[in-house]
Amino acid sequence: MGWWSAYFLAKLLLYTGGYINFHVWWNLLFAVFTALPARNDRQRLTKNMIASVVSVVLLYHDSWLPPLGRVLAQTQNLADFSLPYWIELIGRLISLKVVLEVVLLLAIYALLKRKLRMSTFVFVGIGMVMVGPALVGRVQAVGKHDVATSNVNAAAVNATMLDLRTLSAESLNRKVAEFYQQERQRQIRFVPIADTGAAYDIVLLHVCSLSWDDLQYLNQGSHSLLQRFDVVFNQFNSAASYSGPAAIRLLRGKCGQTEHKQLYEPASRDCLVMDGLQDVGFEPQWLMNHDGHFGNFFADVRDRGGMPVALEDSSGAVVAQRSFDGTPIYDDYSVLSRWWQQRLRNPAQQVALYYNTISMHDGNRREGKRLASLDYATQLTLFTTGLNRFLDEALTFPAIAIVHADGVVVQSHLLSWVAQPLLPPARQLRVIVVNRGAVEGALRHDCAAAVLQRHRHAAAVTHIGEEI
C-alpha cells in the first residue's frame, strides 16, 4: 500500500474530528485496490495514476462540499464571486489546526512505516468506522430520546415522532406524500375590508440570512426589536432553505406547500398573495435593497412569485455594503424611508409592499472596504438599527411583518464555508414572523385574521413567510 496508507490514515483523522464524512465501502474498496501488489514498474505506475484520480474524487465525495453536479450547475454564480470573497472562503475551508495535525500525522507515519505494517492500521481503522458508529449511535439515541421526551409535550411527541425501529425509505415517502396531500387542501381567501373597517397598509419585510437559530446563537432571541411587535411566531418550519424558493413560497402563500420542483412550474392565480391582496383593494408594490440578479432572484419574485408590478428603483438610496459579487447593497433605512415618504404622497387607500433585503448575506462588505466580510453580529446590529429607525417613522402602519428568507448558519463550522446564498447545507431552521398592529382591530379583520390563523398550524406555514 505504501504511502497510500498515509492517505487513509489522514482521512480517518479528519473523519474523527468531524471535518469529513467517510463512506466505508467505497474507501474499503479503494484501500483493497491500493494494497494489491504490482508485478512490475509499469503496473505500479498505472495503479498509482488511477489511484491518484480516484483519491481526489473519493475525498471530494467524502467531504461536506455540495455534489459536483450542483457546483457545475452553479458555474455562473461562482464566477460572480469577487476575488477577496474567494480568498475568504478558502480561508474558512482550510483550518491551520487541521493542517498541523495532518503534517504531524505524516511525520509520525514516516518514522513508523519502516518498522510497522501501516496498512494493517488502515484496515483496522476502516473496520472501526464500520462498527463504531452503530454501537455509539444506539447509546446516544436512547439518551437523546429520554431528554427530548422530558422537555416536549407528550401529546406533541406522540403525534410527530416516527418509530425508528420501522423507519424506512418507503415510510418516509409515505409521510411526505400524506403531507403534500393535506397541503393541497389548504387555501386562504382574502376578504375585502368592510365599509366600516379601518383601512391599513401591509408591509412584508423579507429578510435573507436570518433565523431563530442564528439569533439564539448570538443570544439575541429576545432582541429589543422583537419587543415592538404584537405577535411573534417561532414554532414551525417553512420548508425553504434558500432565498429564491423562500420568496416563491411566500408569494404563493395563499395555498399550501408544494414540492420544491413545483415551485418552478406555473402557479394558480388563487395561490398568489400579491394578486390576492390587489383583488381586495391593496395597491401592490415591490422594493429591494439589491438588484436581484444573483441566482436569478429577480425572476423568482417577478415570474414564479407572480409579482404584478415592476420593481421600484432604489438606486438613489445610500449604498451601505457591497455584496460578494461587488454589487451595491443599499441601506435598509435609506430605502424604506424614501419609500415611506412616497407612500405619504400616494393617495391609495391601502398599499401592500413586498420588501426583500440581503443586508445580512454572507460575504457582504462595508462600502469602501475590501477586506474581510462583515461579521454576523455587526450585520445584525446594522439591520436592526435601520429597521428600528424606519418603525419609528412608520408608526401609523397597522400591519408590518418580518419574514425570514433563510438562515446563515453562523454556528456551524466547516459547513458554513460555502456561500450561503449559493449552496446552503440542508437543515431545518425556524422562521420568525412578526406582525405589528398599531391600529386596534386591524388584526381582527378577516384578511389579517386568516393569515394569523393559518400560522397557528405548526405543520405547514406558507402564508406569511418561508425560510429554511
CSV table of C-alpha atoms in Angstrom, one decimal:
chain,number,residue,atom,x,y,z
A,1,MET,CA,0.0,0.0,0.0
A,2,GLY,CA,3.0,2.3,0.6
A,3,TRP,CA,2.2,6.0,1.1
A,4,TRP,CA,-1.4,5.4,0.3
A,5,SER,CA,-1.7,4.3,3.9
A,6,ALA,CA,-1.0,7.9,4.9
A,7,TYR,CA,-3.9,9.0,2.7
A,8,PHE,CA,-6.3,6.7,4.5
A,9,LEU,CA,-4.9,7.5,8.0
A,10,ALA,CA,-5.2,11.2,7.3
A,11,LYS,CA,-8.9,10.7,6.2
A,12,LEU,CA,-9.6,8.7,9.3
A,13,LEU,CA,-8.1,11.6,11.4
A,14,LEU,CA,-10.3,14.1,9.6
A,15,TYR,CA,-13.4,11.9,10.0
A,16,THR,CA,-12.7,11.5,13.7
A,17,GLY,CA,-12.6,15.3,14.0
A,18,GLY,CA,-15.9,15.7,12.1
A,19,TYR,CA,-14.2,17.5,9.2
A,20,ILE,CA,-15.3,15.0,6.5
A,21,ASN,CA,-17.7,12.0,6.1
A,22,PHE,CA,-16.3,8.6,5.5
A,23,HIS,CA,-18.1,6.3,3.0
A,24,VAL,CA,-16.9,3.0,4.4
A,25,TRP,CA,-17.5,0.6,1.5
A,26,TRP,CA,-16.0,2.9,-1.2
A,27,ASN,CA,-13.0,3.6,1.0
A,28,LEU,CA,-12.6,-0.1,1.7
A,29,LEU,CA,-12.8,-1.0,-1.9
A,30,PHE,CA,-10.2,1.7,-2.7
A,31,ALA,CA,-7.9,0.5,0.1
A,32,VAL,CA,-8.0,-3.0,-1.2
A,33,PHE,CA,-7.1,-1.7,-4.7
A,34,THR,CA,-4.1,0.2,-3.4
A,35,ALA,CA,-3.0,-2.8,-1.4
A,36,LEU,CA,-2.8,-5.0,-4.5
A,37,PRO,CA,0.8,-5.8,-5.3
A,38,ALA,CA,2.2,-4.6,-8.7
A,39,ARG,CA,4.2,-7.1,-10.7
A,40,ASN,CA,6.4,-4.5,-12.4
A,41,ASP,CA,7.1,-0.8,-12.7
A,42,ARG,CA,4.6,-0.3,-15.5
A,43,GLN,CA,1.8,-1.8,-13.4
A,44,ARG,CA,2.9,0.2,-10.4
A,45,LEU,CA,2.8,3.4,-12.4
A,46,THR,CA,-0.6,2.6,-13.9
A,47,LYS,CA,-2.0,1.7,-10.5
A,48,ASN,CA,-0.7,5.0,-8.9
A,49,MET,CA,-2.1,7.1,-11.8
A,50,ILE,CA,-5.6,5.5,-11.4
A,51,ALA,CA,-5.3,5.8,-7.6
A,52,SER,CA,-4.4,9.5,-7.8
A,53,VAL,CA,-7.6,10.3,-9.7
A,54,VAL,CA,-9.8,8.1,-7.5
A,55,SER,CA,-8.3,9.5,-4.3
A,56,VAL,CA,-9.3,13.1,-5.3
A,57,VAL,CA,-12.8,12.1,-6.4
A,58,LEU,CA,-13.3,10.0,-3.3
A,59,LEU,CA,-12.0,12.7,-1.0
A,60,TYR,CA,-14.5,15.2,-2.6
A,61,HIS,CA,-17.2,12.6,-2.2
A,62,ASP,CA,-16.4,12.2,1.5
A,63,SER,CA,-16.2,15.9,2.1
A,64,TRP,CA,-19.2,18.1,3.2
A,65,LEU,CA,-18.9,20.0,0.0
A,66,PRO,CA,-22.0,20.0,-2.3
A,67,PRO,CA,-22.4,17.4,-5.1
A,68,LEU,CA,-20.2,18.1,-8.1
A,69,GLY,CA,-23.2,18.3,-10.3
A,70,ARG,CA,-24.6,21.1,-8.2
A,71,VAL,CA,-21.4,23.0,-8.3
A,72,LEU,CA,-21.2,22.7,-12.1
A,73,ALA,CA,-24.8,23.9,-12.4
A,74,GLN,CA,-23.9,27.0,-10.5
A,75,THR,CA,-20.8,27.9,-12.5
A,76,GLN,CA,-22.2,31.3,-13.5
A,77,ASN,CA,-22.9,32.1,-9.9
A,78,LEU,CA,-19.5,31.0,-8.8
A,79,ALA,CA,-17.9,33.2,-11.4
A,80,ASP,CA,-19.7,36.2,-9.9
A,81,PHE,CA,-17.8,35.8,-6.6
A,82,SER,CA,-15.2,38.5,-6.1
A,83,LEU,CA,-11.5,37.6,-5.6
A,84,PRO,CA,-11.5,38.8,-1.9
A,85,TYR,CA,-14.5,36.6,-1.2
A,86,TRP,CA,-12.9,33.5,-2.8
A,87,ILE,CA,-9.8,34.1,-0.6
A,88,GLU,CA,-12.1,34.4,2.4
A,89,LEU,CA,-13.9,31.1,1.6
A,90,ILE,CA,-10.7,29.2,1.1
A,91,GLY,CA,-9.5,30.6,4.5
A,92,ARG,CA,-12.7,29.2,6.1
A,93,LEU,CA,-12.3,25.8,4.4
A,94,ILE,CA,-8.6,25.3,5.4
A,95,SER,CA,-8.1,25.1,9.1
A,96,LEU,CA,-4.5,25.7,10.3
A,97,LYS,CA,-5.2,23.3,13.2
A,98,VAL,CA,-6.1,20.6,10.8
A,99,VAL,CA,-3.1,21.2,8.5
A,100,LEU,CA,-0.8,20.9,11.5
A,101,GLU,CA,-2.5,17.7,12.7
A,102,VAL,CA,-2.1,16.2,9.2
A,103,VAL,CA,1.6,17.3,9.0
A,104,LEU,CA,2.2,15.7,12.4
A,105,LEU,CA,0.5,12.5,11.3
A,106,LEU,CA,2.6,12.3,8.2
A,107,ALA,CA,5.8,12.8,10.3
A,108,ILE,CA,4.8,10.0,12.6
A,109,TYR,CA,3.9,7.8,9.7
A,110,ALA,CA,7.4,8.4,8.1
A,111,LEU,CA,9.0,7.3,11.3
A,112,LEU,CA,6.9,4.2,11.9
A,113,LYS,CA,6.4,2.9,8.4
A,114,ARG,CA,9.8,1.3,8.4
A,115,LYS,CA,9.1,-0.8,11.5
A,116,LEU,CA,5.3,-1.3,11.3
A,117,ARG,CA,2.9,-2.5,8.6
A,118,MET,CA,0.8,0.6,8.4
A,119,SER,CA,-1.7,-0.9,6.0
A,120,THR,CA,-2.9,-3.1,8.9
A,121,PHE,CA,-3.8,0.1,10.9
A,122,VAL,CA,-5.7,1.3,7.8
A,123,PHE,CA,-7.9,-1.7,7.6
A,124,VAL,CA,-8.4,-1.8,11.4
A,125,GLY,CA,-9.4,1.9,11.3
A,126,ILE,CA,-11.9,1.3,8.5
A,127,GLY,CA,-13.3,-1.7,10.4
A,128,MET,CA,-13.8,0.5,13.5
A,129,VAL,CA,-15.7,3.0,11.4
A,130,MET,CA,-18.0,0.2,10.2
A,131,VAL,CA,-19.0,-1.0,13.7
A,132,GLY,CA,-18.2,2.0,15.9
A,133,PRO,CA,-21.0,4.5,15.0
A,134,ALA,CA,-23.7,1.8,15.2
A,135,LEU,CA,-22.8,1.0,18.8
A,136,VAL,CA,-22.3,4.6,19.8
A,137,GLY,CA,-25.4,5.7,18.0
A,138,ARG,CA,-27.6,3.3,19.9
A,139,VAL,CA,-26.5,4.6,23.2
A,140,GLN,CA,-26.8,8.3,22.1
A,141,ALA,CA,-30.2,7.7,20.6
A,142,VAL,CA,-31.6,6.3,23.8
A,143,GLY,CA,-30.1,9.2,25.8
A,144,LYS,CA,-31.4,11.9,23.4
A,145,HIS,CA,-34.8,10.3,23.3
A,146,ASP,CA,-35.1,10.5,27.1
A,147,VAL,CA,-34.0,14.1,27.1
A,148,ALA,CA,-36.4,15.1,24.3
A,149,THR,CA,-39.3,13.3,25.8
A,150,SER,CA,-38.8,15.1,29.2
A,151,ASN,CA,-38.8,18.5,27.5
A,152,VAL,CA,-41.6,18.2,24.9
A,153,ASN,CA,-45.3,18.0,25.4
A,154,ALA,CA,-46.3,14.3,25.4
A,155,ALA,CA,-49.2,14.8,23.1
A,156,ALA,CA,-46.9,16.5,20.5
A,157,VAL,CA,-44.4,13.8,20.8
A,158,ASN,CA,-46.9,11.1,20.2
A,159,ALA,CA,-48.3,13.0,17.2
A,160,THR,CA,-45.0,13.7,15.4
A,161,MET,CA,-42.3,11.1,16.4
A,162,LEU,CA,-41.6,8.3,14.0
A,163,ASP,CA,-40.9,4.8,15.2
A,164,LEU,CA,-37.2,4.4,14.4
A,165,ARG,CA,-37.5,0.6,14.5
A,166,THR,CA,-39.7,0.6,11.5
A,167,LEU,CA,-38.2,3.6,9.7
A,168,SER,CA,-37.6,3.1,6.0
A,169,ALA,CA,-37.5,5.0,2.7
A,170,GLU,CA,-41.0,3.7,2.0
A,171,SER,CA,-42.4,5.0,5.3
A,172,LEU,CA,-40.7,8.4,4.9
A,173,ASN,CA,-42.0,8.7,1.3
A,174,ARG,CA,-45.5,7.8,2.5
A,175,LYS,CA,-45.3,10.5,5.2
A,176,VAL,CA,-44.2,13.1,2.7
A,177,ALA,CA,-47.0,12.1,0.3
A,178,GLU,CA,-49.6,12.4,3.1
A,179,PHE,CA,-48.2,15.8,4.0
A,180,TYR,CA,-48.5,17.2,0.4
A,181,GLN,CA,-51.9,15.7,0.1
A,182,GLN,CA,-53.1,17.6,3.1
A,183,GLU,CA,-51.4,20.8,1.8
A,184,ARG,CA,-53.3,20.6,-1.4
A,185,GLN,CA,-56.5,21.2,0.6
A,186,ARG,CA,-55.2,24.4,2.2
A,187,GLN,CA,-56.1,27.8,0.8
A,188,ILE,CA,-56.6,31.3,2.2
A,189,ARG,CA,-59.3,33.6,1.0
A,190,PHE,CA,-58.7,37.3,1.4
A,191,VAL,CA,-61.8,39.3,2.3
A,192,PRO,CA,-62.3,42.9,1.2
A,193,ILE,CA,-62.3,45.4,4.0
A,194,ALA,CA,-65.8,46.3,5.2
A,195,ASP,CA,-67.1,49.8,4.6
A,196,THR,CA,-66.9,50.4,8.3
A,197,GLY,CA,-63.5,48.9,8.7
A,198,ALA,CA,-60.3,50.9,9.2
A,199,ALA,CA,-58.0,50.9,6.1
A,200,TYR,CA,-54.5,49.8,6.7
A,201,ASP,CA,-51.3,49.0,4.8
A,202,ILE,CA,-49.3,45.7,4.8
A,203,VAL,CA,-45.5,45.6,4.7
A,204,LEU,CA,-43.8,42.3,4.2
A,205,LEU,CA,-40.1,42.7,5.2
A,206,HIS,CA,-38.5,39.6,3.7
A,207,VAL,CA,-35.1,39.2,5.3
A,208,CYS,CA,-32.5,36.9,3.8
A,209,SER,CA,-30.0,35.1,6.1
A,210,LEU,CA,-31.9,35.4,9.3
A,211,SER,CA,-33.3,32.7,11.5
A,212,TRP,CA,-34.1,31.8,15.1
A,213,ASP,CA,-31.1,29.6,15.1
A,214,ASP,CA,-28.8,32.5,14.2
A,215,LEU,CA,-30.4,34.9,16.7
A,216,GLN,CA,-30.2,32.4,19.5
A,217,TYR,CA,-26.6,31.6,18.8
A,218,LEU,CA,-25.9,35.4,19.3
A,219,ASN,CA,-28.1,35.4,22.4
A,220,GLN,CA,-30.5,37.8,20.6
A,221,GLY,CA,-33.6,35.6,20.7
A,222,SER,CA,-35.3,38.4,22.7
A,223,HIS,CA,-33.9,41.3,20.8
A,224,SER,CA,-35.4,44.7,21.6
A,225,LEU,CA,-36.7,44.9,18.0
A,226,LEU,CA,-38.9,41.9,18.5
A,227,GLN,CA,-40.4,43.5,21.6
A,228,ARG,CA,-42.0,46.1,19.4
A,229,PHE,CA,-44.3,43.6,17.7
A,230,ASP,CA,-47.6,42.3,18.9
A,231,VAL,CA,-47.3,38.7,17.7
A,232,VAL,CA,-44.3,36.5,17.3
A,233,PHE,CA,-44.3,33.0,15.7
A,234,ASN,CA,-41.4,30.7,16.3
A,235,GLN,CA,-42.5,27.1,16.5
A,236,PHE,CA,-42.8,26.0,12.9
A,237,ASN,CA,-40.8,25.0,9.8
A,238,SER,CA,-41.4,26.8,6.5
A,239,ALA,CA,-39.7,24.2,4.3
A,240,ALA,CA,-37.3,26.5,2.3
A,241,SER,CA,-33.5,26.7,2.7
A,242,TYR,CA,-32.6,29.4,0.2
A,243,SER,CA,-33.7,32.9,-0.8
A,244,GLY,CA,-35.3,32.1,-4.2
A,245,PRO,CA,-37.5,29.2,-3.1
A,246,ALA,CA,-38.3,31.1,0.1
A,247,ALA,CA,-39.6,34.1,-1.9
A,248,ILE,CA,-41.7,31.9,-4.2
A,249,ARG,CA,-43.2,30.1,-1.3
A,250,LEU,CA,-44.1,33.3,0.5
A,251,LEU,CA,-45.6,34.9,-2.6
A,252,ARG,CA,-47.6,31.8,-3.4
A,253,GLY,CA,-48.7,31.6,0.3
A,254,LYS,CA,-52.4,31.6,-0.3
A,255,CYS,CA,-52.1,27.8,-0.9
A,256,GLY,CA,-50.4,25.0,0.9
A,257,GLN,CA,-46.9,23.9,0.5
A,258,THR,CA,-45.7,22.1,-2.7
A,259,GLU,CA,-42.7,20.1,-3.6
A,260,HIS,CA,-39.6,22.0,-4.5
A,261,LYS,CA,-39.8,21.2,-8.2
A,262,GLN,CA,-43.4,22.5,-8.4
A,263,LEU,CA,-42.1,26.0,-7.4
A,264,TYR,CA,-40.7,26.4,-10.9
A,265,GLU,CA,-44.0,25.4,-12.5
A,266,PRO,CA,-46.9,27.8,-13.2
A,267,ALA,CA,-49.0,28.5,-10.1
A,268,SER,CA,-52.7,29.1,-9.9
A,269,ARG,CA,-53.6,32.7,-9.5
A,270,ASP,CA,-55.6,31.7,-6.5
A,271,CYS,CA,-52.3,31.0,-4.7
A,272,LEU,CA,-50.6,34.3,-5.4
A,273,VAL,CA,-50.5,36.6,-2.3
A,274,MET,CA,-49.9,39.9,-4.1
A,275,ASP,CA,-52.7,39.3,-6.6
A,276,GLY,CA,-55.0,38.3,-3.8
A,277,LEU,CA,-54.3,41.5,-1.9
A,278,GLN,CA,-54.7,43.5,-5.0
A,279,ASP,CA,-58.2,41.9,-5.6
A,280,VAL,CA,-59.3,43.1,-2.1
A,281,GLY,CA,-58.2,46.7,-2.6
A,282,PHE,CA,-54.5,46.8,-1.8
A,283,GLU,CA,-52.1,48.5,-4.2
A,284,PRO,CA,-49.1,46.1,-4.6
A,285,GLN,CA,-45.6,47.5,-4.5
A,286,TRP,CA,-42.2,45.8,-4.8
A,287,LEU,CA,-39.0,47.0,-3.3
A,288,MET,CA,-35.5,45.5,-2.7
A,289,ASN,CA,-32.2,46.8,-1.4
A,290,HIS,CA,-30.3,45.0,-4.2
A,291,ASP,CA,-30.7,44.3,-7.9
A,292,GLY,CA,-31.7,40.7,-7.5
A,293,HIS,CA,-29.5,39.4,-10.4
A,294,PHE,CA,-27.6,36.8,-8.3
A,295,GLY,CA,-29.3,33.4,-8.5
A,296,ASN,CA,-32.0,34.9,-10.8
A,297,PHE,CA,-33.8,36.1,-7.7
A,298,PHE,CA,-35.4,38.9,-9.6
A,299,ALA,CA,-37.1,36.4,-11.9
A,300,ASP,CA,-38.1,34.2,-9.0
A,301,VAL,CA,-40.1,37.1,-7.5
A,302,ARG,CA,-41.5,38.5,-10.7
A,303,ASP,CA,-42.3,35.4,-12.7
A,304,ARG,CA,-42.6,32.5,-10.3
A,305,GLY,CA,-43.8,34.6,-7.3
A,306,GLY,CA,-46.4,36.3,-9.6
A,307,MET,CA,-45.4,39.9,-8.6
A,308,PRO,CA,-47.9,42.0,-10.6
A,309,VAL,CA,-45.9,45.3,-10.5
A,310,ALA,CA,-42.5,46.5,-11.6
A,311,LEU,CA,-39.6,46.7,-9.1
A,312,GLU,CA,-39.2,50.2,-7.7
A,313,ASP,CA,-35.8,51.9,-8.2
A,314,SER,CA,-33.6,52.0,-5.1
A,315,SER,CA,-30.5,53.5,-6.8
A,316,GLY,CA,-31.0,56.8,-5.1
A,317,ALA,CA,-30.6,55.3,-1.6
A,318,VAL,CA,-27.4,55.2,0.4
A,319,VAL,CA,-25.0,52.4,-0.5
A,320,ALA,CA,-24.1,50.7,2.8
A,321,GLN,CA,-22.5,47.5,1.7
A,322,ARG,CA,-21.1,45.6,-1.3
A,323,SER,CA,-22.2,42.0,-2.0
A,324,PHE,CA,-19.8,39.1,-2.5
A,325,ASP,CA,-20.1,39.8,-6.2
A,326,GLY,CA,-19.3,43.6,-5.8
A,327,THR,CA,-22.8,44.8,-6.5
A,328,PRO,CA,-24.3,47.5,-4.2
A,329,ILE,CA,-26.5,46.8,-1.2
A,330,TYR,CA,-28.5,49.8,-0.1
A,331,ASP,CA,-29.1,50.8,3.5
A,332,ASP,CA,-32.4,49.4,4.7
A,333,TYR,CA,-33.4,52.6,6.5
A,334,SER,CA,-32.5,54.7,3.5
A,335,VAL,CA,-34.5,52.6,1.1
A,336,LEU,CA,-37.5,52.2,3.4
A,337,SER,CA,-37.6,55.8,4.5
A,338,ARG,CA,-37.6,57.0,0.9
A,339,TRP,CA,-40.4,54.7,0.1
A,340,TRP,CA,-42.3,55.9,3.2
A,341,GLN,CA,-42.1,59.5,2.0
A,342,GLN,CA,-43.5,58.4,-1.3
A,343,ARG,CA,-46.2,56.5,0.4
A,344,LEU,CA,-47.3,59.6,2.3
A,345,ARG,CA,-47.9,61.3,-1.0
A,346,ASN,CA,-49.7,58.3,-2.5
A,347,PRO,CA,-53.5,58.7,-2.5
A,348,ALA,CA,-54.1,54.9,-2.5
A,349,GLN,CA,-56.3,53.9,0.5
A,350,GLN,CA,-54.3,50.7,1.1
A,351,VAL,CA,-50.9,49.5,0.0
A,352,ALA,CA,-49.2,46.1,0.2
A,353,LEU,CA,-45.4,46.3,0.0
A,354,TYR,CA,-43.1,43.3,-0.5
A,355,TYR,CA,-39.5,44.3,0.5
A,356,ASN,CA,-36.6,42.0,0.3
A,357,THR,CA,-33.2,42.8,2.0
A,358,ILE,CA,-29.9,41.0,1.8
A,359,SER,CA,-28.2,43.2,4.3
A,360,MET,CA,-27.3,40.1,6.3
A,361,HIS,CA,-25.9,38.0,3.5
A,362,ASP,CA,-22.7,36.2,4.0
A,363,GLY,CA,-19.8,37.9,2.2
A,364,ASN,CA,-21.1,41.5,2.5
A,365,ARG,CA,-18.5,44.2,2.9
A,366,ARG,CA,-18.9,47.7,4.1
A,367,GLU,CA,-18.9,50.2,1.3
A,368,GLY,CA,-15.3,51.4,0.7
A,369,LYS,CA,-13.8,48.4,2.5
A,370,ARG,CA,-12.3,45.5,0.5
A,371,LEU,CA,-11.0,43.4,3.4
A,372,ALA,CA,-12.9,40.7,5.4
A,373,SER,CA,-16.6,40.4,5.3
A,374,LEU,CA,-18.8,41.9,8.0
A,375,ASP,CA,-19.3,39.5,10.9
A,376,TYR,CA,-22.8,38.4,11.5
A,377,ALA,CA,-23.2,40.3,14.8
A,378,THR,CA,-22.3,43.5,13.2
A,379,GLN,CA,-24.7,42.9,10.3
A,380,LEU,CA,-27.5,42.2,12.8
A,381,THR,CA,-26.8,45.4,14.6
A,382,LEU,CA,-26.8,47.5,11.4
A,383,PHE,CA,-30.0,45.8,10.2
A,384,THR,CA,-32.0,46.2,13.4
A,385,THR,CA,-30.8,49.7,13.9
A,386,GLY,CA,-32.0,50.7,10.5
A,387,LEU,CA,-35.3,48.9,10.9
A,388,ASN,CA,-35.9,50.5,14.3
A,389,ARG,CA,-35.5,53.9,12.7
A,390,PHE,CA,-38.0,53.0,10.0
A,391,LEU,CA,-40.5,51.8,12.5
A,392,ASP,CA,-40.1,55.0,14.5
A,393,GLU,CA,-41.2,56.9,11.4
A,394,ALA,CA,-43.9,54.5,10.2
A,395,LEU,CA,-45.8,54.1,13.5
A,396,THR,CA,-49.1,54.6,11.6
A,397,PHE,CA,-48.8,51.2,10.0
A,398,PRO,CA,-51.3,48.6,11.4
A,399,ALA,CA,-49.7,45.6,9.8
A,400,ILE,CA,-45.9,45.1,9.4
A,401,ALA,CA,-44.5,41.6,9.1
A,402,ILE,CA,-40.8,40.5,9.3
A,403,VAL,CA,-40.3,37.2,7.4
A,404,HIS,CA,-37.1,35.2,7.3
A,405,ALA,CA,-36.0,34.0,3.9
A,406,ASP,CA,-33.2,31.7,5.0
A,407,GLY,CA,-30.7,31.3,7.8
A,408,VAL,CA,-27.0,32.0,7.5
A,409,VAL,CA,-25.9,29.1,9.9
A,410,VAL,CA,-23.5,31.1,11.9
A,411,GLN,CA,-22.8,28.4,14.4
A,412,SER,CA,-21.7,25.6,12.0
A,413,HIS,CA,-18.0,25.2,11.3
A,414,LEU,CA,-16.9,23.6,8.1
A,415,LEU,CA,-20.4,23.5,6.6
A,416,SER,CA,-20.7,27.3,6.6
A,417,TRP,CA,-17.6,27.9,4.4
A,418,VAL,CA,-19.8,27.5,1.3
A,419,ALA,CA,-21.5,30.8,0.5
A,420,GLN,CA,-25.0,30.6,2.0
A,421,PRO,CA,-26.6,32.4,-1.0
A,422,LEU,CA,-25.3,29.7,-3.3
A,423,LEU,CA,-25.1,26.3,-1.7
A,424,PRO,CA,-26.7,26.2,1.8
A,425,PRO,CA,-26.5,23.0,3.8
A,426,ALA,CA,-29.7,21.1,4.1
A,427,ARG,CA,-31.1,21.7,7.6
A,428,GLN,CA,-34.4,22.9,9.1
A,429,LEU,CA,-34.5,26.4,10.6
A,430,ARG,CA,-37.3,28.1,12.4
A,431,VAL,CA,-38.9,31.1,10.9
A,432,ILE,CA,-39.6,34.3,12.7
A,433,VAL,CA,-42.8,36.0,11.7
A,434,VAL,CA,-43.7,39.2,13.5
A,435,ASN,CA,-46.8,41.2,13.0
A,436,ARG,CA,-47.3,44.7,14.4
A,437,GLY,CA,-50.8,46.0,14.9
A,438,ALA,CA,-50.7,49.8,15.5
A,439,VAL,CA,-54.5,50.1,15.0
A,440,GLU,CA,-56.7,48.2,17.3
A,441,GLY,CA,-58.9,45.9,15.4
A,442,ALA,CA,-56.6,45.5,12.3
A,443,LEU,CA,-55.6,42.0,13.4
A,444,ARG,CA,-59.3,41.2,13.9
A,445,HIS,CA,-60.0,42.0,10.2
A,446,ASP,CA,-60.9,38.9,8.3
A,447,CYS,CA,-57.9,39.2,5.9
A,448,ALA,CA,-55.3,39.5,8.7
A,449,ALA,CA,-57.1,37.0,10.9
A,450,ALA,CA,-57.0,34.4,8.1
A,451,VAL,CA,-53.2,34.9,7.9
A,452,LEU,CA,-52.7,34.6,11.6
A,453,GLN,CA,-55.0,31.6,11.9
A,454,ARG,CA,-53.1,29.9,9.1
A,455,HIS,CA,-49.9,30.3,11.1
A,456,ARG,CA,-51.2,28.6,14.1
A,457,HIS,CA,-50.8,25.3,12.1
A,458,ALA,CA,-47.3,24.2,13.1
A,459,ALA,CA,-47.2,21.6,10.3
A,460,ALA,CA,-47.1,24.0,7.3
A,461,VAL,CA,-46.6,27.7,7.3
A,462,THR,CA,-46.7,29.1,3.8
A,463,HIS,CA,-49.0,32.1,4.1
A,464,ILE,CA,-46.9,34.8,5.6
A,465,GLY,CA,-43.3,33.6,5.1
A,466,GLU,CA,-40.9,31.0,4.1
A,467,GLU,CA,-37.3,30.1,5.2
A,468,ILE,CA,-35.1,27.0,5.7
